[in-house]
CSV table of C-alpha atoms in Angstrom, one decimal:
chain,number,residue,atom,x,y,z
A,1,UNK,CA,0.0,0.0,0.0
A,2,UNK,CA,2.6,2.0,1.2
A,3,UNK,CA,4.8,2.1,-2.3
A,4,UNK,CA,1.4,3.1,-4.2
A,5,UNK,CA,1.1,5.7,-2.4
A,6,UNK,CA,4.8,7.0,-2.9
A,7,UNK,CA,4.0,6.2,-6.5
A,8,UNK,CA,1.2,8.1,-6.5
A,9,UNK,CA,2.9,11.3,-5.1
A,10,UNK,CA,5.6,11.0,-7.4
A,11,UNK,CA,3.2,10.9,-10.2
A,12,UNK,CA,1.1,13.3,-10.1
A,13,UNK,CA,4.0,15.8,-9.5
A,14,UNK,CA,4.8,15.8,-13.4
A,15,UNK,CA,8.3,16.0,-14.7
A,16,UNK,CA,8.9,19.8,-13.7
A,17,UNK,CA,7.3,19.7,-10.1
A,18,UNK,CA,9.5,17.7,-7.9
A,19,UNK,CA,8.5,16.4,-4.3
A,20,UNK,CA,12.0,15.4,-3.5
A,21,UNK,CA,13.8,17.2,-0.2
A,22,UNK,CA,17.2,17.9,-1.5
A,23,UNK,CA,19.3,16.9,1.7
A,24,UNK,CA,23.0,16.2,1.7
A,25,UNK,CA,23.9,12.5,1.7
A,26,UNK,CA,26.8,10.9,2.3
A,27,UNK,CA,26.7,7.5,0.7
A,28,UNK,CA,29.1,5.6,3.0
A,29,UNK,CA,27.2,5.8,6.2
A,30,UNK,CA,23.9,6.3,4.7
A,31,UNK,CA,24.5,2.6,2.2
A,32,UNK,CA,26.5,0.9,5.1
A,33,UNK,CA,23.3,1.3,7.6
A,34,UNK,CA,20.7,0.1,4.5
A,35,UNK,CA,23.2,-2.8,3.7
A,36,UNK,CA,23.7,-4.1,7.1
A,37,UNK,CA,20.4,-6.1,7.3
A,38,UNK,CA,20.6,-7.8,4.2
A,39,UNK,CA,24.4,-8.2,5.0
A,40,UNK,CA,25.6,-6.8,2.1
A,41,UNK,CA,29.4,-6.0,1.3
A,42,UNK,CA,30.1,-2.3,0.9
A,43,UNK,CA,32.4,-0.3,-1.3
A,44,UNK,CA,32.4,3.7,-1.8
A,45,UNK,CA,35.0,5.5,-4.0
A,46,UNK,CA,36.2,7.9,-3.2
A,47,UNK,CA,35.9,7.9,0.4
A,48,UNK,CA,33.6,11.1,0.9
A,49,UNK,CA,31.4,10.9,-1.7
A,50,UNK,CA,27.9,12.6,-1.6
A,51,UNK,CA,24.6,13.5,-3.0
A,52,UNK,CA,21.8,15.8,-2.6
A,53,UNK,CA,18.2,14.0,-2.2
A,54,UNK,CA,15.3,13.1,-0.3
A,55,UNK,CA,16.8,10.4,2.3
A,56,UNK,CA,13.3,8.8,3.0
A,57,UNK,CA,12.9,7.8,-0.8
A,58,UNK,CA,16.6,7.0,-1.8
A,59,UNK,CA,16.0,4.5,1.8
A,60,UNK,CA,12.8,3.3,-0.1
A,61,UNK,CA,14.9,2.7,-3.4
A,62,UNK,CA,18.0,0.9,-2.0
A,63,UNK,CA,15.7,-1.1,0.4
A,64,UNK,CA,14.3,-2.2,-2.4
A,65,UNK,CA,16.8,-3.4,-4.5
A,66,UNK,CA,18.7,-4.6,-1.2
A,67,UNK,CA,15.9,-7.0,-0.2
A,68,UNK,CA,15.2,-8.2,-4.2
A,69,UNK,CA,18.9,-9.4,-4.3
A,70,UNK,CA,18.5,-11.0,-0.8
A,71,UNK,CA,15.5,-12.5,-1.7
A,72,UNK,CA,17.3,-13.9,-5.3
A,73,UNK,CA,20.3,-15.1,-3.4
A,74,UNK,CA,18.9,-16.2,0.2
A,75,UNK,CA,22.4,-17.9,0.7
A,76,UNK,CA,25.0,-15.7,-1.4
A,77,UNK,CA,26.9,-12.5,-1.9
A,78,UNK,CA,25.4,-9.7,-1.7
A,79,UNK,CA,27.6,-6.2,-2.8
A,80,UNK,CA,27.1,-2.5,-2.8
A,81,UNK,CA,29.2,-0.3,-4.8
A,82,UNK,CA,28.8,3.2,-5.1
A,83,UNK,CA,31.6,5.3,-7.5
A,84,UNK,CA,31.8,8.8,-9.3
A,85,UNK,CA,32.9,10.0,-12.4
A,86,UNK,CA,32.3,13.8,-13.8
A,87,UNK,CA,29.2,15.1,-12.2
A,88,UNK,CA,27.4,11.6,-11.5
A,89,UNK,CA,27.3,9.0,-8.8
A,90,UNK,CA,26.9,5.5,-10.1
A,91,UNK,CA,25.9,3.0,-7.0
A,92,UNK,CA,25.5,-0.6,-7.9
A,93,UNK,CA,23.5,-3.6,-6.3
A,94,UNK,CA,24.5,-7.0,-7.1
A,95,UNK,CA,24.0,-10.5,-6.7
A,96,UNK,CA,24.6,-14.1,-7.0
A,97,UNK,CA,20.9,-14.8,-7.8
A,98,UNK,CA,20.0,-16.4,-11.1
A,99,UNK,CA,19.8,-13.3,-12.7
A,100,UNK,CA,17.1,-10.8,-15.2
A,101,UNK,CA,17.1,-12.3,-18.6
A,102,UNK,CA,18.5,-9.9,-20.9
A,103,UNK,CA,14.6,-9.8,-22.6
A,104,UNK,CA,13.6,-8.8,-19.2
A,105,UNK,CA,15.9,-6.0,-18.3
A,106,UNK,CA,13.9,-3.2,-19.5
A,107,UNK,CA,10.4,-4.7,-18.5
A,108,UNK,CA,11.2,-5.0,-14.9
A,109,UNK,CA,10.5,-1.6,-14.1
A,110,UNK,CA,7.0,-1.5,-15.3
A,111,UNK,CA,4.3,-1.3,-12.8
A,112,UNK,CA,2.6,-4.8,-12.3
A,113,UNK,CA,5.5,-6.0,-14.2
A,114,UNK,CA,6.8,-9.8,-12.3
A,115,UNK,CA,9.7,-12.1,-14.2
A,116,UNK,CA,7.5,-15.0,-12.9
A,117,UNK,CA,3.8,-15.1,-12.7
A,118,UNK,CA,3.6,-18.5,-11.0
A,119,UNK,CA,5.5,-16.9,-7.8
A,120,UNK,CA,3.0,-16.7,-4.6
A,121,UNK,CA,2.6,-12.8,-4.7
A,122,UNK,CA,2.9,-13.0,-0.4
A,123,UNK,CA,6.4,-14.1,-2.0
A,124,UNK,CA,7.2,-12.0,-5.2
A,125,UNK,CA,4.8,-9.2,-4.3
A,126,UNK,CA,2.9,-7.2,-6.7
A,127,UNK,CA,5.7,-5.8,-9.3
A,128,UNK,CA,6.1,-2.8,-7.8
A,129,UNK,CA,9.1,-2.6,-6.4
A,130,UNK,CA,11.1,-2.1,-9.2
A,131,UNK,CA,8.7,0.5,-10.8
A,132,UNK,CA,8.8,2.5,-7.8
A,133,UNK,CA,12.5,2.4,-8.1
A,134,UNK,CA,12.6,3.5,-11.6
A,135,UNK,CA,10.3,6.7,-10.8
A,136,UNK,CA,12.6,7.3,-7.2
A,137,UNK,CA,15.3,7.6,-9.6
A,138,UNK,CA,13.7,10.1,-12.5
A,139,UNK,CA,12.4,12.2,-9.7
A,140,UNK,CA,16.3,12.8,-8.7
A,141,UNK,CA,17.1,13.4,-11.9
A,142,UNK,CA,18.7,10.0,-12.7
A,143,UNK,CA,18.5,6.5,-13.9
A,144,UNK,CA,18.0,2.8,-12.8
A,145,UNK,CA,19.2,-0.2,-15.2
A,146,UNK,CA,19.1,-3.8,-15.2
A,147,UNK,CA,22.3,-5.8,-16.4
A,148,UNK,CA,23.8,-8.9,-16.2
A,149,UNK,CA,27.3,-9.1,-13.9
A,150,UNK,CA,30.6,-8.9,-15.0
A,151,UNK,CA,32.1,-12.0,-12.9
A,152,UNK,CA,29.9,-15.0,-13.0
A,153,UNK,CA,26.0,-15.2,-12.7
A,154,UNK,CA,23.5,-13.0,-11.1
A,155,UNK,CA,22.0,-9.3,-11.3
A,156,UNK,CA,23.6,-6.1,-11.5
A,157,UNK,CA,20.8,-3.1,-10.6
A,158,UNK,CA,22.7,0.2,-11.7
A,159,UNK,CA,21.4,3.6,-10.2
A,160,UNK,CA,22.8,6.9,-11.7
A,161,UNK,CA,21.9,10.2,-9.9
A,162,UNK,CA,23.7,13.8,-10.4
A,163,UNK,CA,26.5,14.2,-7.2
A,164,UNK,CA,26.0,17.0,-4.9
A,165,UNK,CA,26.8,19.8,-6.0
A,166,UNK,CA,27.4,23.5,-4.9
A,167,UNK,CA,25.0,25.0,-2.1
A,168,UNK,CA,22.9,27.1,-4.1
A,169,UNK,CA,23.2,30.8,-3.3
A,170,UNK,CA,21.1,32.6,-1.2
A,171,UNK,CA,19.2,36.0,-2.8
């Protein structure tokens, strides 16, 4: 219910009307504590690095993908990684799941959207997750992507979203 409702409010804001706080983040502390339940490895490069966003959403959007990888690798690795280059943050949730069929990637973050329709939905849930992701993303100006891992099976969710830059000046 919950993540319709955070849907909901970041849908009817429209493209140019944002309902995102724009707080400083620093993604070390602020991964590390999201990571630790689904014990999850950490790595942030460089040491220091930040963004600007709402906290309570980018919690909802990591959750998310934190407890999908869990859930696709009850037993296996489980890794964070968040890195920079130019004016972007790049933070990456992997696992040692089974994987998103490359047909799939894109699909994933539709609303409703589930890889497997015979899954229990008290199991899979609803296919919202991911959309909800998607839409946490746009409204901070960035992306979310599904791809396949570099070293050896599994899924590799990739969030992009503009660094934090300069405090704004005050008029």
């Amino acid at each position: 219910m919950q993540d319709l409702l955070t849907s909901g409010r970041l849908e009817l804001s429209g493209p140019h009307a944002s309902p995102v706080q724009r707080t400083p983040i620093d993604l070390a502390p602020f991964l590390g504590r999201l990571g630790a339940p689904f014990a999850a490895e950490l790595a942030v490069t460089p040491p220091g690095l930040s963004l600007t966003g709402d906290p309570l959403l980018l919690d909802r959007l990591f959750t998310n993908l934190l407890s999908n990888a869990r859930r696709a690798c009850p037993q296996g690795h489980v890794w964070i990684t968040a890195t920079s280059a130019a004016t972007e943050c790049t933070i990456a949730v992997e696992d040692e799941g089974p994987g998103i069929p490359p047909a799939e990637r894109a699909r994933v973050f539709e609303a409703f959207y589930r890889l497997d329709d015979a899954r229990a939905r008290d199991h899979g849930g609803a296919g919202l997750g991911l959309y909800l992701c998607a839409q946490i993303a746009r409204a901070h100006g960035g992306t979310i992507a599904a791809e396949s891992r570099e070293s050896g099976p599994g899924a590799r969710l990739v969030v992009r979203l503009p660094l934090a830059g300069p405090p704004a000046p005050v008029l």
